[in-house]
Tab-separated table of C-alpha atoms in Angstrom:
chain	number	residue	atom	x	y	z
A	1	MET	CA	0.000	0.000	0.000
A	2	SER	CA	1.472	3.351	-0.920
A	3	GLN	CA	2.200	5.824	1.848
A	4	SER	CA	-0.150	8.411	0.306
A	5	ASN	CA	-3.250	6.275	0.951
A	6	ILE	CA	-2.656	6.059	4.698
A	7	GLU	CA	-5.567	7.337	6.766
A	8	ILE	CA	-4.598	6.177	10.265
A	9	VAL	CA	-1.345	6.212	12.216
A	10	LEU	CA	-1.575	3.524	14.910
A	11	TYR	CA	0.566	3.921	18.035
A	12	ASP	CA	1.375	0.417	19.249
A	13	LEU	CA	3.536	-1.107	21.980
A	14	ALA	CA	7.070	-2.100	20.917
A	15	CYS	CA	8.574	-5.524	21.550
A	16	THR	CA	11.712	-7.229	20.328
A	17	LYS	CA	9.729	-9.250	17.769
A	18	ASN	CA	8.668	-5.995	16.031
A	19	ILE	CA	5.035	-7.112	15.866
A	20	CYS	CA	1.951	-6.218	17.860
A	21	PHE	CA	1.646	-8.101	21.132
A	22	SER	CA	-0.566	-5.875	23.315
A	23	PRO	CA	-4.031	-7.451	23.696
A	24	VAL	CA	-5.619	-3.989	23.829
A	25	VAL	CA	-3.913	-2.803	20.640
A	26	TRP	CA	-4.797	-6.090	18.925
A	27	ARG	CA	-8.529	-5.291	19.302
A	28	ILE	CA	-8.054	-2.101	17.305
A	29	ARG	CA	-5.667	-3.722	14.817
A	30	LEU	CA	-8.272	-6.443	14.171
A	31	MET	CA	-10.835	-3.704	13.477
A	32	LEU	CA	-8.457	-1.894	11.095
A	33	ASN	CA	-7.627	-5.112	9.257
A	34	TYR	CA	-11.278	-6.251	9.101
A	35	LYS	CA	-12.477	-2.904	7.777
A	36	ARG	CA	-9.467	-2.636	5.407
A	37	ILE	CA	-8.612	0.838	6.646
A	38	PRO	CA	-5.189	1.912	5.331
A	39	TYR	CA	-2.853	2.504	8.295
A	40	ARG	CA	0.752	2.519	9.339
A	41	THR	CA	2.215	1.652	12.733
A	42	ILE	CA	4.521	3.511	15.087
A	43	PHE	CA	5.853	1.205	17.799
A	44	LEU	CA	6.607	2.913	21.130
A	45	GLU	CA	8.695	1.546	24.001
A	46	PHE	CA	6.864	1.606	27.372
A	47	PRO	CA	8.795	4.637	28.717
A	48	ASP	CA	8.176	6.622	25.505
A	49	ILE	CA	4.351	6.339	25.472
A	50	GLU	CA	3.585	9.252	27.791
A	51	PRO	CA	6.079	11.802	26.385
A	52	THR	CA	5.172	10.958	22.765
A	53	LEU	CA	1.393	11.191	23.202
A	54	LYS	CA	1.723	14.316	25.350
A	55	GLU	CA	3.820	15.954	22.649
A	56	LEU	CA	1.040	15.199	20.131
A	57	GLY	CA	-1.338	17.224	22.321
A	58	ILE	CA	-3.385	14.185	23.399
A	59	PRO	CA	-5.029	14.723	26.804
A	60	PRO	CA	-4.486	12.039	29.472
A	61	SER	CA	-7.292	9.673	30.489
A	62	ASP	CA	-9.472	10.644	33.453
A	63	SER	CA	-7.066	8.711	35.660
A	64	GLY	CA	-4.222	10.923	34.396
A	65	THR	CA	-2.479	8.214	32.352
A	66	TYR	CA	-1.336	7.790	28.755
A	67	THR	CA	-1.815	4.448	27.004
A	68	VAL	CA	-1.667	2.693	23.639
A	69	PRO	CA	-3.507	2.197	21.388
A	70	ALA	CA	-3.722	5.783	20.257
A	71	ILE	CA	-4.483	6.828	16.701
A	72	HIS	CA	-3.960	9.840	14.492
A	73	HIS	CA	-6.758	10.087	11.902
A	74	LEU	CA	-5.034	11.999	9.128
A	75	PRO	CA	-8.082	13.170	7.081
A	76	THR	CA	-9.482	15.076	10.092
A	77	ASN	CA	-6.163	15.562	11.966
A	78	THR	CA	-7.772	13.976	15.055
A	79	HIS	CA	-5.831	12.203	17.801
A	80	ILE	CA	-7.683	9.658	19.940
A	81	MET	CA	-6.489	7.500	22.839
A	82	ASP	CA	-8.154	4.501	24.589
A	83	SER	CA	-9.359	1.431	22.733
A	84	ALA	CA	-13.073	1.949	23.547
A	85	ARG	CA	-13.023	5.515	22.251
A	86	ILE	CA	-11.041	4.505	19.153
A	87	ALA	CA	-13.496	1.664	18.427
A	88	ASP	CA	-16.428	4.122	18.650
A	89	PHE	CA	-14.638	6.484	16.254
A	90	LEU	CA	-13.674	3.797	13.713
A	91	GLU	CA	-17.169	2.316	13.685
A	92	SER	CA	-18.837	5.679	13.033
A	93	THR	CA	-16.199	6.853	10.524
A	94	TYR	CA	-15.812	3.527	8.660
A	95	PRO	CA	-19.237	1.842	9.012
A	96	ASP	CA	-18.707	-0.642	6.181
A	97	PRO	CA	-18.356	-3.543	6.926
A	98	PRO	CA	-20.219	-2.973	10.206
A	99	LEU	CA	-18.825	-4.320	13.476
A	100	PRO	CA	-21.312	-4.606	16.371
A	101	LEU	CA	-19.460	-3.064	19.331
A	102	THR	CA	-21.657	-4.502	22.041
A	103	SER	CA	-24.326	-7.114	22.725
A	104	GLU	CA	-25.778	-8.755	25.797
A	105	LEU	CA	-23.909	-12.008	25.106
A	106	GLY	CA	-20.726	-10.107	24.259
A	107	ARG	CA	-20.793	-8.115	27.494
A	108	LYS	CA	-21.240	-11.312	29.468
A	109	ILE	CA	-18.333	-13.017	27.704
A	110	GLU	CA	-16.035	-9.994	28.041
A	111	THR	CA	-16.821	-9.520	31.749
A	112	GLN	CA	-16.407	-13.202	32.564
A	113	SER	CA	-13.246	-13.674	30.531
A	114	ARG	CA	-11.606	-10.609	32.104
A	115	LYS	CA	-12.026	-12.389	35.423
A	116	VAL	CA	-11.148	-15.958	34.613
A	117	VAL	CA	-8.799	-15.825	31.641
A	118	GLY	CA	-7.311	-12.728	33.276
A	119	THR	CA	-6.350	-14.774	36.346
A	120	ALA	CA	-4.684	-17.465	34.271
A	121	PHE	CA	-2.838	-14.880	32.142
A	122	SER	CA	-1.550	-13.077	35.245
A	123	ALA	CA	0.065	-16.348	36.280
A	124	SER	CA	1.452	-17.318	32.877
A	125	VAL	CA	1.719	-14.336	30.509
A	126	LEU	CA	2.621	-11.399	32.758
A	127	PRO	CA	5.868	-12.856	34.167
A	128	ARG	CA	7.004	-13.910	30.660
A	129	GLU	CA	6.359	-10.542	29.013
A	130	MET	CA	9.839	-9.431	30.088
A	131	GLY	CA	11.245	-11.941	27.622
A	132	ILE	CA	10.157	-9.943	24.558
A	133	LEU	CA	10.963	-6.442	25.818
A	134	SER	CA	14.040	-4.337	25.150
A	135	PRO	CA	16.331	-3.669	28.145
A	136	ARG	CA	14.896	-0.122	28.520
A	137	ALA	CA	11.318	-1.348	28.438
A	138	GLN	CA	12.186	-4.229	30.789
A	139	GLU	CA	13.468	-1.787	33.378
A	140	TYR	CA	10.247	0.251	33.145
A	141	PHE	CA	8.026	-2.828	33.131
A	142	ARG	CA	9.725	-4.340	36.178
A	143	ARG	CA	9.621	-1.109	38.167
A	144	THR	CA	5.931	-0.361	37.540
A	145	ARG	CA	4.617	-3.940	37.754
A	146	GLU	CA	6.576	-4.852	40.856
A	147	ALA	CA	5.304	-1.702	42.588
A	148	ALA	CA	1.756	-2.923	41.859
A	149	LEU	CA	2.458	-6.582	42.724
A	150	GLY	CA	4.480	-5.874	45.850
A	151	HIS	CA	7.013	-8.595	45.003
A	152	PRO	CA	9.521	-9.543	42.242
A	153	LEU	CA	8.011	-10.648	38.907
A	154	GLU	CA	10.063	-13.842	39.130
A	155	ASP	CA	8.007	-14.949	42.144
A	156	LEU	CA	5.186	-15.573	39.668
A	157	LEU	CA	7.249	-18.119	37.744
A	158	ASP	CA	6.876	-20.901	40.269
A	159	PRO	CA	5.508	-23.875	38.229
A	160	GLU	CA	3.353	-25.167	41.075
A	161	ARG	CA	1.745	-21.767	41.663
A	162	GLU	CA	1.094	-21.432	37.919
A	163	GLU	CA	-0.673	-24.822	37.820
A	164	GLN	CA	-2.753	-23.879	40.851
A	165	ALA	CA	-3.815	-20.610	39.197
A	166	TRP	CA	-5.039	-22.448	36.078
A	167	ALA	CA	-6.673	-25.227	38.098
A	168	ALA	CA	-8.602	-22.646	40.142
A	169	VAL	CA	-10.283	-21.177	37.041
A	170	GLU	CA	-10.528	-24.243	34.796
A	171	GLY	CA	-14.288	-24.699	35.241
A	172	ALA	CA	-14.909	-20.996	34.659
A	173	ILE	CA	-12.681	-20.933	31.537
A	174	ARG	CA	-14.705	-23.825	30.156
A	175	GLU	CA	-17.999	-22.016	30.892
A	176	VAL	CA	-16.880	-18.853	29.051
A	177	GLY	CA	-15.784	-20.965	26.080
A	178	GLU	CA	-19.207	-22.603	25.983
A	179	LEU	CA	-20.859	-19.163	25.899
A	180	MET	CA	-18.767	-18.433	22.796
A	181	LEU	CA	-20.427	-21.387	21.072
A	182	THR	CA	-23.983	-20.085	21.688
A	183	HIS	CA	-24.522	-19.226	17.999
A	184	GLN	CA	-22.293	-21.914	16.456
A	185	ALA	CA	-25.137	-23.169	14.260
A	186	GLU	CA	-25.201	-19.796	12.454
A	187	GLY	CA	-21.450	-19.339	11.986
A	188	PRO	CA	-17.969	-19.396	13.532
A	189	PHE	CA	-18.173	-16.027	15.321
A	190	ILE	CA	-19.604	-15.299	18.765
A	191	LEU	CA	-22.756	-13.709	17.331
A	192	GLY	CA	-22.887	-16.174	14.415
A	193	ALA	CA	-21.995	-15.424	10.804
A	194	LYS	CA	-20.278	-12.040	11.264
A	195	PRO	CA	-17.629	-10.822	13.715
A	196	SER	CA	-18.310	-8.439	16.606
A	197	TYR	CA	-15.944	-6.527	18.891
A	198	THR	CA	-16.154	-9.403	21.383
A	199	ASP	CA	-14.500	-11.779	18.868
A	200	PHE	CA	-11.652	-9.277	18.520
A	201	PHE	CA	-11.455	-8.935	22.302
A	202	ILE	CA	-10.998	-12.708	22.684
A	203	ALA	CA	-8.811	-13.309	19.619
A	204	GLY	CA	-6.633	-10.294	20.490
A	205	ALA	CA	-5.973	-11.637	23.995
A	206	MET	CA	-5.140	-15.064	22.542
A	207	GLN	CA	-2.812	-13.609	19.887
A	208	SER	CA	-1.079	-11.601	22.599
A	209	ALA	CA	-0.589	-14.682	24.770
A	210	ARG	CA	0.689	-16.634	21.768
A	211	THR	CA	3.293	-13.958	20.994
A	212	VAL	CA	4.559	-14.017	24.583
A	213	HIS	CA	4.456	-17.776	25.170
A	214	GLU	CA	3.088	-20.413	22.780
A	215	ASP	CA	2.337	-22.878	25.613
A	216	VAL	CA	-0.272	-20.561	27.140
A	217	PHE	CA	-2.024	-20.309	23.802
A	218	GLU	CA	-1.960	-24.091	23.335
A	219	ARG	CA	-3.451	-24.593	26.760
A	220	LEU	CA	-6.313	-22.180	26.023
A	221	VAL	CA	-7.250	-23.682	22.651
A	222	GLY	CA	-7.637	-27.003	24.448
A	223	TYR	CA	-10.976	-25.710	25.799
A	224	PRO	CA	-14.040	-25.681	23.502
A	225	GLY	CA	-14.887	-22.270	21.994
A	226	TYR	CA	-11.502	-20.540	22.059
A	227	ARG	CA	-9.983	-22.179	18.967
A	228	GLU	CA	-13.183	-21.524	16.998
A	229	VAL	CA	-13.107	-17.783	17.695
A	230	TYR	CA	-9.353	-17.559	17.117
A	231	GLU	CA	-9.507	-19.350	13.764
A	232	ALA	CA	-12.514	-17.304	12.630
A	233	CYS	CA	-10.518	-14.133	13.318
A	234	ALA	CA	-7.231	-15.429	11.860
A	235	PRO	CA	-7.769	-13.734	8.451
A	236	PHE	CA	-7.729	-10.361	10.234
A	237	MET	CA	-4.549	-11.148	12.145
A	238	GLN	CA	-2.297	-11.695	9.130
A	239	ARG	CA	-0.943	-8.187	9.285
A	240	LYS	CA	0.882	-7.755	12.588
A	241	ASP	CA	2.898	-4.528	12.149
B	1	MET	CA	-38.273	16.945	37.406
B	2	SER	CA	-40.076	13.653	37.865
B	3	GLN	CA	-38.007	10.498	38.205
B	4	SER	CA	-39.687	8.945	35.171
B	5	ASN	CA	-38.132	11.511	32.805
B	6	ILE	CA	-34.575	10.677	33.807
B	7	GLU	CA	-32.397	9.610	30.872
B	8	ILE	CA	-28.928	9.641	32.439
B	9	VAL	CA	-27.551	8.421	35.757
B	10	LEU	CA	-24.327	10.344	36.469
B	11	TYR	CA	-21.734	8.744	38.742
B	12	ASP	CA	-19.930	11.586	40.501
B	13	LEU	CA	-17.288	11.897	43.232
B	14	ALA	CA	-18.631	12.337	46.771
B	15	CYS	CA	-17.509	15.095	49.111
B	16	THR	CA	-18.806	16.314	52.464
B	17	LYS	CA	-20.550	19.282	50.787
B	18	ASN	CA	-22.751	16.864	48.797
B	19	ILE	CA	-22.133	18.739	45.554
B	20	CYS	CA	-19.938	18.072	42.546
B	21	PHE	CA	-16.321	19.112	43.024
B	22	SER	CA	-14.355	16.960	40.565
B	23	PRO	CA	-13.119	19.119	37.650
B	24	VAL	CA	-13.482	16.154	35.282
B	25	VAL	CA	-17.085	15.442	36.315
B	26	TRP	CA	-17.897	19.162	36.094
B	27	ARG	CA	-17.132	19.109	32.344
B	28	ILE	CA	-19.834	16.488	31.827
B	29	ARG	CA	-22.240	18.103	34.284
B	30	LEU	CA	-21.891	21.394	32.386
B	31	MET	CA	-22.752	19.532	29.183
B	32	LEU	CA	-25.800	17.890	30.787
B	33	ASN	CA	-27.016	21.201	32.199
B	34	TYR	CA	-26.353	23.107	28.949
B	35	LYS	CA	-28.175	20.531	26.828
B	36	ARG	CA	-30.988	20.213	29.441
B	37	ILE	CA	-30.650	16.430	29.536
B	38	PRO	CA	-32.670	14.982	32.449
B	39	TYR	CA	-30.308	13.207	34.845
B	40	ARG	CA	-29.844	12.162	38.432
B	41	THR	CA	-26.610	11.829	40.377
B	42	ILE	CA	-25.071	9.003	42.359
B	43	PHE	CA	-22.159	10.226	44.476
B	44	LEU	CA	-19.418	7.643	45.115
B	45	GLU	CA	-16.677	7.788	47.736
B	46	PHE	CA	-13.156	7.303	46.294
B	47	PRO	CA	-12.812	3.688	47.560
B	48	ASP	CA	-16.241	2.737	46.149
B	49	ILE	CA	-15.637	3.829	42.541
B	50	GLU	CA	-13.897	0.663	41.297
B	51	PRO	CA	-16.189	-1.930	42.957
B	52	THR	CA	-19.359	-0.054	41.928
B	53	LEU	CA	-18.418	0.444	38.270
B	54	LYS	CA	-17.065	-3.110	38.019
B	55	GLU	CA	-20.355	-4.440	39.378
B	56	LEU	CA	-22.193	-2.508	36.643
B	57	GLY	CA	-20.157	-4.451	34.063
B	58	ILE	CA	-18.163	-1.398	32.917
B	59	PRO	CA	-14.749	-2.387	31.523
B	60	PRO	CA	-11.695	-0.617	32.973
B	61	SER	CA	-9.764	1.966	30.940
B	62	ASP	CA	-6.782	0.807	28.883
B	63	SER	CA	-4.600	1.573	31.901
B	64	GLY	CA	-6.727	-0.815	33.960
B	65	THR	CA	-8.368	1.852	36.121
B	66	TYR	CA	-11.936	2.884	36.986
B	67	THR	CA	-12.817	6.578	37.175
B	68	VAL	CA	-15.706	9.029	37.430
B	69	PRO	CA	-17.494	10.446	35.555
B	70	ALA	CA	-19.329	7.385	34.351
B	71	ILE	CA	-22.874	7.416	33.013
B	72	HIS	CA	-25.729	5.005	32.567
B	73	HIS	CA	-27.850	6.000	29.556
B	74	LEU	CA	-31.202	4.491	30.472
B	75	PRO	CA	-32.965	4.551	27.043
B	76	THR	CA	-30.251	2.328	25.523
B	77	ASN	CA	-29.057	0.682	28.782
B	78	THR	CA	-25.497	1.789	27.924
B	79	HIS	CA	-22.746	2.356	30.501
B	80	ILE	CA	-19.860	4.655	29.547
B	81	MET	CA	-16.786	5.717	31.506
B	82	ASP	CA	-14.201	8.470	30.815
B	83	SER	CA	-15.147	12.100	30.226
B	84	ALA	CA	-13.902	12.214	26.610
B	85	ARG	CA	-15.924	9.159	25.644
B	86	ILE	CA	-19.007	10.441	27.499
B	87	ALA	CA	-18.707	13.826	25.767
B	88	ASP	CA	-18.585	12.084	22.361
B	89	PHE	CA	-21.670	10.052	23.263
B	90	LEU	CA	-23.697	12.991	24.601
B	91	GLU	CA	-22.861	15.163	21.590
B	92	SER	CA	-23.963	12.511	19.097
B	93	THR	CA	-27.042	11.436	21.114
B	94	TYR	CA	-28.180	14.947	22.110
B	95	PRO	CA	-26.957	17.193	19.251
B	96	ASP	CA	-29.241	20.134	20.115
B	97	PRO	CA	-27.956	22.603	21.246
B	98	PRO	CA	-24.642	21.671	19.617
B	99	LEU	CA	-21.400	21.836	21.614
B	100	PRO	CA	-18.176	21.954	19.561
B	101	LEU	CA	-15.936	19.360	21.247
B	102	THR	CA	-12.673	20.537	19.759
B	103	SER	CA	-11.055	23.427	17.897
B	104	GLU	CA	-7.506	24.542	17.192
B	105	LEU	CA	-7.770	27.389	19.733
B	106	GLY	CA	-9.471	25.110	22.259
B	107	ARG	CA	-6.778	22.435	22.009
B	108	LYS	CA	-4.098	25.089	22.553
B	109	ILE	CA	-5.881	26.506	25.616
B	110	GLU	CA	-6.553	23.055	27.119
B	111	THR	CA	-2.959	21.873	26.606
B	112	GLN	CA	-1.450	25.081	27.994
B	113	SER	CA	-3.784	25.325	30.956
B	114	ARG	CA	-3.170	21.706	31.941
B	115	LYS	CA	0.481	22.664	32.275
B	116	VAL	CA	0.322	26.038	33.940
B	117	VAL	CA	-2.936	26.125	35.878
B	118	GLY	CA	-2.258	22.480	36.710
B	119	THR	CA	0.997	23.449	38.439
B	120	ALA	CA	-0.675	26.148	40.518
B	121	PHE	CA	-3.551	23.824	41.449
B	122	SER	CA	-1.147	21.092	42.552
B	123	ALA	CA	0.297	23.566	45.021
B	124	SER	CA	-3.004	25.008	46.270
B	125	VAL	CA	-5.960	22.729	45.557
B	126	LEU	CA	-4.551	19.196	45.925
B	127	PRO	CA	-3.386	19.538	49.558
B	128	ARG	CA	-6.714	21.143	50.571
B	129	GLU	CA	-8.915	18.491	48.957
B	130	MET	CA	-8.618	16.432	52.144
B	131	GLY	CA	-10.703	19.099	53.869
B	132	ILE	CA	-13.913	18.201	52.039
B	133	LEU	CA	-13.560	14.404	52.084
B	134	SER	CA	-15.123	11.902	54.460
B	135	PRO	CA	-12.727	10.047	56.798
B	136	ARG	CA	-12.922	6.913	54.600
B	137	ALA	CA	-12.187	8.872	51.434
B	138	GLN	CA	-9.430	10.830	53.202
B	139	GLU	CA	-7.648	7.611	54.086
B	140	TYR	CA	-7.825	6.440	50.460
B	141	PHE	CA	-6.845	9.835	49.065
B	142	ARG	CA	-3.849	10.164	51.380
B	143	ARG	CA	-2.599	6.647	50.678
B	144	THR	CA	-2.785	6.898	46.878
B	145	ARG	CA	-1.635	10.509	46.513
B	146	GLU	CA	1.257	10.186	48.928
B	147	ALA	CA	2.439	7.082	47.095
B	148	ALA	CA	2.540	9.175	43.906
B	149	LEU	CA	4.061	12.274	45.546
B	150	GLY	CA	6.605	10.385	47.648
B	151	HIS	CA	5.994	12.655	50.672
B	152	PRO	CA	3.135	13.658	53.047
B	153	LEU	CA	0.396	15.828	51.529
B	154	GLU	CA	0.968	18.371	54.305
B	155	ASP	CA	4.434	19.132	52.893
B	156	LEU	CA	2.612	20.914	50.082
B	157	LEU	CA	0.990	23.341	52.496
B	158	ASP	CA	4.092	25.439	53.097
B	159	PRO	CA	2.962	29.049	52.314
B	160	GLU	CA	6.316	30.040	50.842
B	161	ARG	CA	6.387	27.043	48.529
B	162	GLU	CA	2.817	27.768	47.441
B	163	GLU	CA	3.717	31.370	46.550
B	164	GLN	CA	6.753	30.199	44.616
B	165	ALA	CA	4.620	27.744	42.630
B	166	TRP	CA	2.192	30.483	41.576
B	167	ALA	CA	4.989	32.975	40.883
B	168	ALA	CA	6.695	30.455	38.594
B	169	VAL	CA	3.665	30.194	36.305
B	170	GLU	CA	2.198	33.701	36.606
B	171	GLY	CA	3.277	34.858	33.147
B	172	ALA	CA	2.022	31.622	31.575
B	173	ILE	CA	-1.342	31.823	33.392
B	174	ARG	CA	-1.741	35.346	32.023
B	175	GLU	CA	-0.935	34.160	28.474
B	176	VAL	CA	-3.547	31.381	28.584
B	177	GLY	CA	-6.127	33.865	29.873
B	178	GLU	CA	-5.359	36.171	26.955
B	179	LEU	CA	-5.911	33.299	24.516
B	180	MET	CA	-9.390	32.889	26.056
B	181	LEU	CA	-10.166	36.478	25.011
B	182	THR	CA	-9.317	35.871	21.316
B	183	HIS	CA	-12.980	36.080	20.235
B	184	GLN	CA	-14.236	38.495	22.897
B	185	ALA	CA	-15.631	40.855	20.258
B	186	GLU	CA	-18.101	38.112	19.183
B	187	GLY	CA	-19.220	36.993	22.644
B	188	PRO	CA	-18.237	35.904	26.152
B	189	PHE	CA	-17.200	32.317	25.314
B	190	ILE	CA	-13.820	31.109	24.086
B	191	LEU	CA	-15.058	30.627	20.515
B	192	GLY	CA	-17.342	33.707	20.721
B	193	ALA	CA	-21.118	33.690	21.046
B	194	LYS	CA	-21.660	30.003	21.909
B	195	PRO	CA	-19.962	27.679	24.397
B	196	SER	CA	-17.586	24.866	23.428
B	197	TYR	CA	-16.147	21.981	25.462
B	198	THR	CA	-13.093	24.153	26.204
B	199	ASP	CA	-15.257	26.641	28.147
B	200	PHE	CA	-16.556	23.756	30.236
B	201	PHE	CA	-13.012	22.453	30.721
B	202	ILE	CA	-11.915	25.835	32.126
B	203	ALA	CA	-15.086	26.683	34.076
B	204	GLY	CA	-15.213	23.155	35.525
B	205	ALA	CA	-11.641	23.425	36.829
B	206	MET	CA	-12.438	26.825	38.350
B	207	GLN	CA	-15.648	25.600	39.963
B	208	SER	CA	-13.733	22.659	41.408
B	209	ALA	CA	-11.058	24.941	42.851
B	210	ARG	CA	-13.745	27.246	44.280
B	211	THR	CA	-15.444	24.349	46.054
B	212	VAL	CA	-12.166	23.240	47.623
B	213	HIS	CA	-10.786	26.677	48.526
B	214	GLU	CA	-12.318	30.042	47.616
B	215	ASP	CA	-8.930	31.856	47.784
B	216	VAL	CA	-7.558	29.843	44.845
B	217	PHE	CA	-10.571	30.801	42.759
B	218	GLU	CA	-10.212	34.470	43.705
B	219	ARG	CA	-6.577	34.444	42.721
B	220	LEU	CA	-7.367	32.957	39.306
B	221	VAL	CA	-10.151	35.406	38.433
B	222	GLY	CA	-7.644	38.192	39.064
B	223	TYR	CA	-6.120	37.363	35.659
B	224	PRO	CA	-7.869	38.552	32.468
B	225	GLY	CA	-9.924	35.903	30.662
B	226	TYR	CA	-10.759	33.507	33.499
B	227	ARG	CA	-13.610	35.497	35.081
B	228	GLU	CA	-15.175	36.045	31.637
B	229	VAL	CA	-15.315	32.311	30.846
B	230	TYR	CA	-16.488	31.429	34.354
B	231	GLU	CA	-19.326	33.956	34.322
B	232	ALA	CA	-20.414	32.975	30.826
B	233	CYS	CA	-20.723	29.367	32.024
B	234	ALA	CA	-22.361	30.241	35.369
B	235	PRO	CA	-25.919	29.576	34.089
B	236	PHE	CA	-24.927	25.945	33.460
B	237	MET	CA	-23.409	25.539	36.937
B	238	GLN	CA	-26.527	26.315	38.951
B	239	ARG	CA	-27.325	22.650	39.411
B	240	LYS	CA	-24.516	21.038	41.374
B	241	ASP	CA	-25.927	17.677	42.505
């Protein structure tokens, strides 16, 4: 695609693999790829997110923080931060093909999976994220995450503790996966024949886990529902940078 | 207004005066009052924000945090968090009277005032916020803010240090105020005859400061521009709860 067609600049999180690995940015990237919106990526290291977005004149979130994804929509010279706000903007600006942003089933799946898959990912993905960060980003990541955790990241890498974390949520992971199969008779996506934001929420988290540690991904696709959603979304995950 | 007409539930930050004092919530409240949207308020103590919004099924921001304002739009049963996203929603759902959400002049004024008025407010408003919080909220406020500051809140209340903070930004505060007068020939608002989101950004911050400590407000209206914007917005600040 020639540079002159670009409509969106996507600010993404850098890693040493030079591809997207943030689950939050993946949701937006899936939307861009699905809607075939011409974009280019700028990867930012963790410590560069705040100064870069501030310099662009983007206001912080209500909690005073700066995060990726952020986008620059070139035709209107608009800068937007926060995945929910960006999704609203993309859906209203690029309505074809449409992407339902919310549904009763989708809300239920997103809320439940934040809890249960989130617990498993905290045990398995979070401590391994260091492995794909640059030394500068590692330093930042360790400092901020350990302040929140109250202990070294390495404490999370105890194999027994990791197994316990997964075992504790296994039933709940299975239940969420079964919810994803509610409309399987009508098609491979959560709402049936066409994707919704909830598919991108789930597939984005799985793609992120896979980029950090293939074993976590393999474990998740062992439960019914997850592989179906991931494979249905795979065509929109070809482009990763 | 009868309960049955209510369209919006506004989640606001509680204080002992039982009125709105958060500058971020004031922006949205000004919009609701200006557009005459029927709403009712639920005030939340600092430590109750996250559990309450989580229980409503609202997803956290991209930085993983929960903040007010949040709204529940009853006609569509939609929950939205973050002032920027709420402003987008209100403007598209209630377009009459229209409120320009952004402009080149407005972006400049918002960015500059965050820097300069923000510095003065950190010296004068932040340490006095404790004075209008309940004991439970005080405990939470002290713990989180002192962790960020790295020293006791009371250290900020040194009169000499406060004067120095204001003196350091005096010229810049004056410059931002002069920008607010750019269109004074056409009307009392920043863009002239009609309000824009930038007026509500400025007036909301001033109303917040006034609720915490009248002296800070008096000091600010001593500079050209600030009193004009505040008084132009006063009709939309009558309702405070």
